[in-house]
């Protein structure tokens, strides 16, 4: 094994030199190959239904059979020279792992961007979504036309008009990929089921950084309460599920999308959120005053609630930052900043924060 | 750009040497990193439902909105020094892209194995399955306990007993991953919808080799009839959908799983299947004589039908090979030879065939 080890050492030295040289020579054009030490997939968490009776292999009926469901499905890649803390990326409402992959206009998404920055990347489909479709509850799924509504809610524009400054390619092929990046719930979203599966993932892989989007924002706070392997959270446009200590829950915030309510958790649970660094980003084209465009107006309420939540966590000793991207000089971002046209700059902001918090060792 | 090109040339030369040396030194332990030139995902094919009426952004209803569905979802990786013809891997019944990823017991599946052999690998979720869940038809999905039945149909054993020689790890964690690799249909399987999407993929990526499993076997023949970019087919345990020229359709083959029927296509379509090399593999523990174990007995009929089909295609000038793995000296394979314990040897057989047919250039 001596020869093998020596060889390995030399390979690593050379590949390091190679990648340094490559960065210089190619001026970071993102064109160099990804060097993946390991990649694969697995199911994690979930439950088992055991049907009473006896299974007869010669005349099978559901009697005496089992059904596993409500797990999450995870695809992971570990790059060479990997950083210590992996990124776990969790999609939002109506979405699946695609959120972090190729952008609708065909550029690299967060999966590749952060592999290139040497983070192990775990991408999950939450229970009852995408590749984690085996659900323990029954459901009926109807093809209800809804794309124009998502165009508005995701703040690409007000259909059929794009926002003037929007960081979104305006060709029809892009829109086609964008809308086909949705997939239905197979059974209701059960917050306990989804956060149990996410927590099981952190149990399996150990300390890691959780990256959430939209609906997984609120589920992310709960996952961090459930599992102390969540060492930090980067949350893009958390949509609901802000949790406060009993007695400190703010009034619901009205918007034309409906009232946004927060909920309460025991102080002991809340305090766990003060132990880890958390950053929250919101994009552009969020109205400053109440608007009758409910698609956009909901985000005004959510941004406002996120700031109240930041203040509550920080008052108890936490480390929450809320960045409204236009205030940081980044204009035109939609509900999906990580796949917008300027997603490299959006990723740079995140990288800087990870570095500041020493999460990129 | 001169420097960059020279650099690239030297890198390639070095990496080639490195990989040759690495193979020697590491004795093919599959531990060297994957060098991925490009990876990403996209939706392909599908249709659009356009709802009549006018969309009102301030008071949205389904009126005037659209719904895109019935596309396939594809994740692809292109390794360094890629071979010319990519492999397109298509899962079977109740399965999704996971089929080709990490095996139930945690080893590398066909995705990694063939990336290591320098093939671009495209893995698809057929329309209405897994990540391609946006279906244009409504459906009701129930959690019906069925795992013991699949254990039998997939020829792991006769529940709860494993086949004596089975190439399947016998721990409960493996079985757990195995059963969680299933996901339901979201709407009926429509052969026209699935093969149109698969054909759209071959239209997009150009000439490639189709690798099918079980239910996608029959859909694979149809895809090859639809699209001449299908340059070869490797089919693991095709389950149904054997197509013959009108007038040459054999009698249904009886089994305790029900009668296996073949169907007819116009001679002109059938003849397209004589223009490409095709190989079909079946695993072990298929009864030789009719058996009352319907889980296994169905495969006796399918193997027999595959041989009739081979004879029909070859009679018309085709190049179809049927390999019953035990006859080739490989024992104990289940319905999933490509993820069985001996999957490297199973892949070696496939590689040898690809080489013989000059499909690995």
XYZ file of C-alpha atoms in Angstrom, chain A residues 4 7 11 14-15 18 21-22 25-26 33-37 39-43 45-48 51 55 57-58 60 62 64-69 71 73 75 77 96-98 101-102 111-112 115 125 130-131 133-149 152 158-159 176-177 179-180 182-184 186 292-293, chain B residues 4 7 11 14-15 18 21-22 25-26 29 33-37 39-43 45-48 51 55 57-58 60 62 65-69 71 73 75 77 96-98 101-102 111-112 115 125 130-131 133-149 152 158-159 176-177 179-180 182-184 186 292-293:
162
model
C -0.430 3.580 -3.590
C 1.150 7.908 -5.569
C -1.452 13.087 -7.297
C -0.040 17.795 -8.636
C -3.794 18.268 -8.820
C -2.925 22.033 -11.565
C -2.513 27.045 -12.463
C -5.865 26.364 -14.092
C -4.805 30.488 -16.844
C -8.522 30.317 -17.356
C -13.822 20.359 -14.887
C -15.353 19.518 -11.532
C -13.220 17.123 -9.545
C -15.683 14.948 -7.628
C -14.275 12.635 -4.955
C -21.203 11.238 -5.495
C -24.377 9.300 -4.906
C -27.898 9.275 -3.566
C -29.917 7.826 -0.721
C -33.257 7.977 1.040
C -35.845 9.337 7.382
C -39.430 8.311 6.768
C -41.755 5.745 8.292
C -43.111 2.260 7.623
C -50.404 -3.966 7.092
C -48.469 -12.271 3.073
C -46.345 -15.026 -2.060
C -48.420 -17.275 -4.308
C -50.336 -11.626 -3.104
C -51.868 -5.975 0.436
C -49.230 -8.671 5.551
C -47.226 -6.294 3.362
C -45.280 -3.152 4.271
C -45.028 0.317 2.732
C -42.107 2.682 3.317
C -42.683 6.355 2.686
C -38.419 9.812 3.511
C -34.346 11.761 -1.242
C -28.248 13.490 -4.125
C -21.403 15.312 -4.364
C -37.715 20.120 -6.020
C -33.944 19.603 -6.215
C -33.885 21.285 -9.652
C -29.189 22.750 -10.556
C -28.988 24.297 -14.030
C -25.022 23.036 -7.000
C -22.138 23.600 -9.426
C -18.942 22.518 -5.761
C -36.263 16.458 -2.232
C -40.062 14.949 -6.591
C -37.976 11.823 -6.165
C -42.721 10.633 -3.960
C -43.604 7.623 -1.834
C -46.140 9.206 0.532
C -47.890 7.510 3.447
C -51.039 9.587 2.864
C -53.330 9.418 -0.123
C -53.693 12.370 -2.447
C -55.468 13.542 -5.551
C -53.450 15.661 -7.939
C -55.091 17.841 -10.591
C -53.410 19.726 -13.436
C -54.637 23.205 -12.497
C -53.296 25.966 -14.782
C -51.324 28.293 -12.502
C -48.191 29.455 -14.288
C -49.111 33.115 -14.734
C -49.802 33.279 -11.019
C -46.238 37.069 -10.304
C -46.726 41.188 -13.477
C -47.856 38.814 -16.193
C -40.543 26.876 -20.474
C -37.740 25.438 -18.305
C -42.362 26.442 -15.342
C -41.303 22.824 -15.846
C -42.319 22.651 -10.641
C -43.737 19.387 -9.373
C -46.778 18.670 -7.205
C -47.942 13.918 -3.240
C -53.169 45.304 -4.558
C -50.764 43.051 -6.482
C -4.871 28.642 -22.480
C -2.211 24.680 -21.063
C -3.391 19.172 -18.877
C -0.960 14.828 -18.026
C -4.416 13.714 -16.974
C -2.321 10.239 -14.560
C -0.916 5.392 -13.842
C -3.806 5.626 -11.452
C -1.483 1.830 -9.043
C -4.943 1.638 -7.607
C -10.511 0.383 -6.860
C -12.104 11.303 -8.359
C -14.554 11.774 -11.206
C -13.469 14.502 -13.598
C -16.691 16.110 -14.812
C -16.462 18.592 -17.686
C -23.182 18.624 -15.445
C -26.717 19.890 -15.199
C -30.396 19.198 -15.641
C -33.295 20.150 -17.863
C -36.873 19.294 -18.770
C -40.603 17.314 -24.319
C -44.061 17.630 -22.821
C -47.139 19.643 -23.671
C -48.952 22.816 -22.612
C -56.958 27.492 -20.164
C -55.756 36.106 -16.532
C -53.058 39.345 -12.002
C -54.914 41.195 -9.249
C -55.915 35.270 -10.101
C -57.118 29.342 -13.316
C -53.507 30.494 -17.280
C -51.261 27.779 -18.708
C -49.964 24.454 -17.367
C -46.877 22.706 -18.702
C -46.537 18.990 -18.024
C -42.013 16.431 -19.954
C -36.600 15.433 -16.398
C -29.762 15.009 -15.126
C -22.842 14.557 -16.597
C -36.996 6.699 -11.147
C -33.476 7.958 -11.866
C -32.249 6.403 -8.576
C -27.299 5.909 -8.887
C -25.952 4.511 -5.590
C -24.127 6.349 -13.345
C -20.696 6.407 -11.719
C -18.762 8.006 -16.025
C -37.258 10.489 -15.071
C -40.110 11.312 -9.883
C -38.838 14.775 -10.723
C -44.121 14.968 -11.681
C -46.069 17.687 -13.454
C -48.744 15.593 -15.167
C -51.454 16.838 -17.532
C -53.886 14.217 -16.237
C -55.362 13.983 -12.784
C -54.572 11.078 -10.524
C -55.283 9.652 -7.106
C -52.369 8.033 -5.323
C -52.851 5.636 -2.410
C -50.191 4.182 -0.122
C -50.909 0.506 -0.816
C -48.528 -1.870 1.000
C -46.762 -3.840 -1.733
C -43.114 -4.312 -0.800
C -43.154 -8.078 -0.231
C -44.687 -8.448 -3.667
C -40.735 -11.499 -5.313
C -39.617 -15.546 -2.229
C -40.488 -13.379 0.747
C -34.851 -0.134 3.389
C -33.011 1.782 0.651
C -37.916 -0.183 -1.136
C -37.497 3.587 -0.812
C -39.766 3.427 -5.598
C -42.053 6.333 -6.407
C -45.604 6.381 -7.749
C -48.606 10.706 -11.189
C -47.095 -21.056 -9.412
C -44.780 -18.328 -8.066
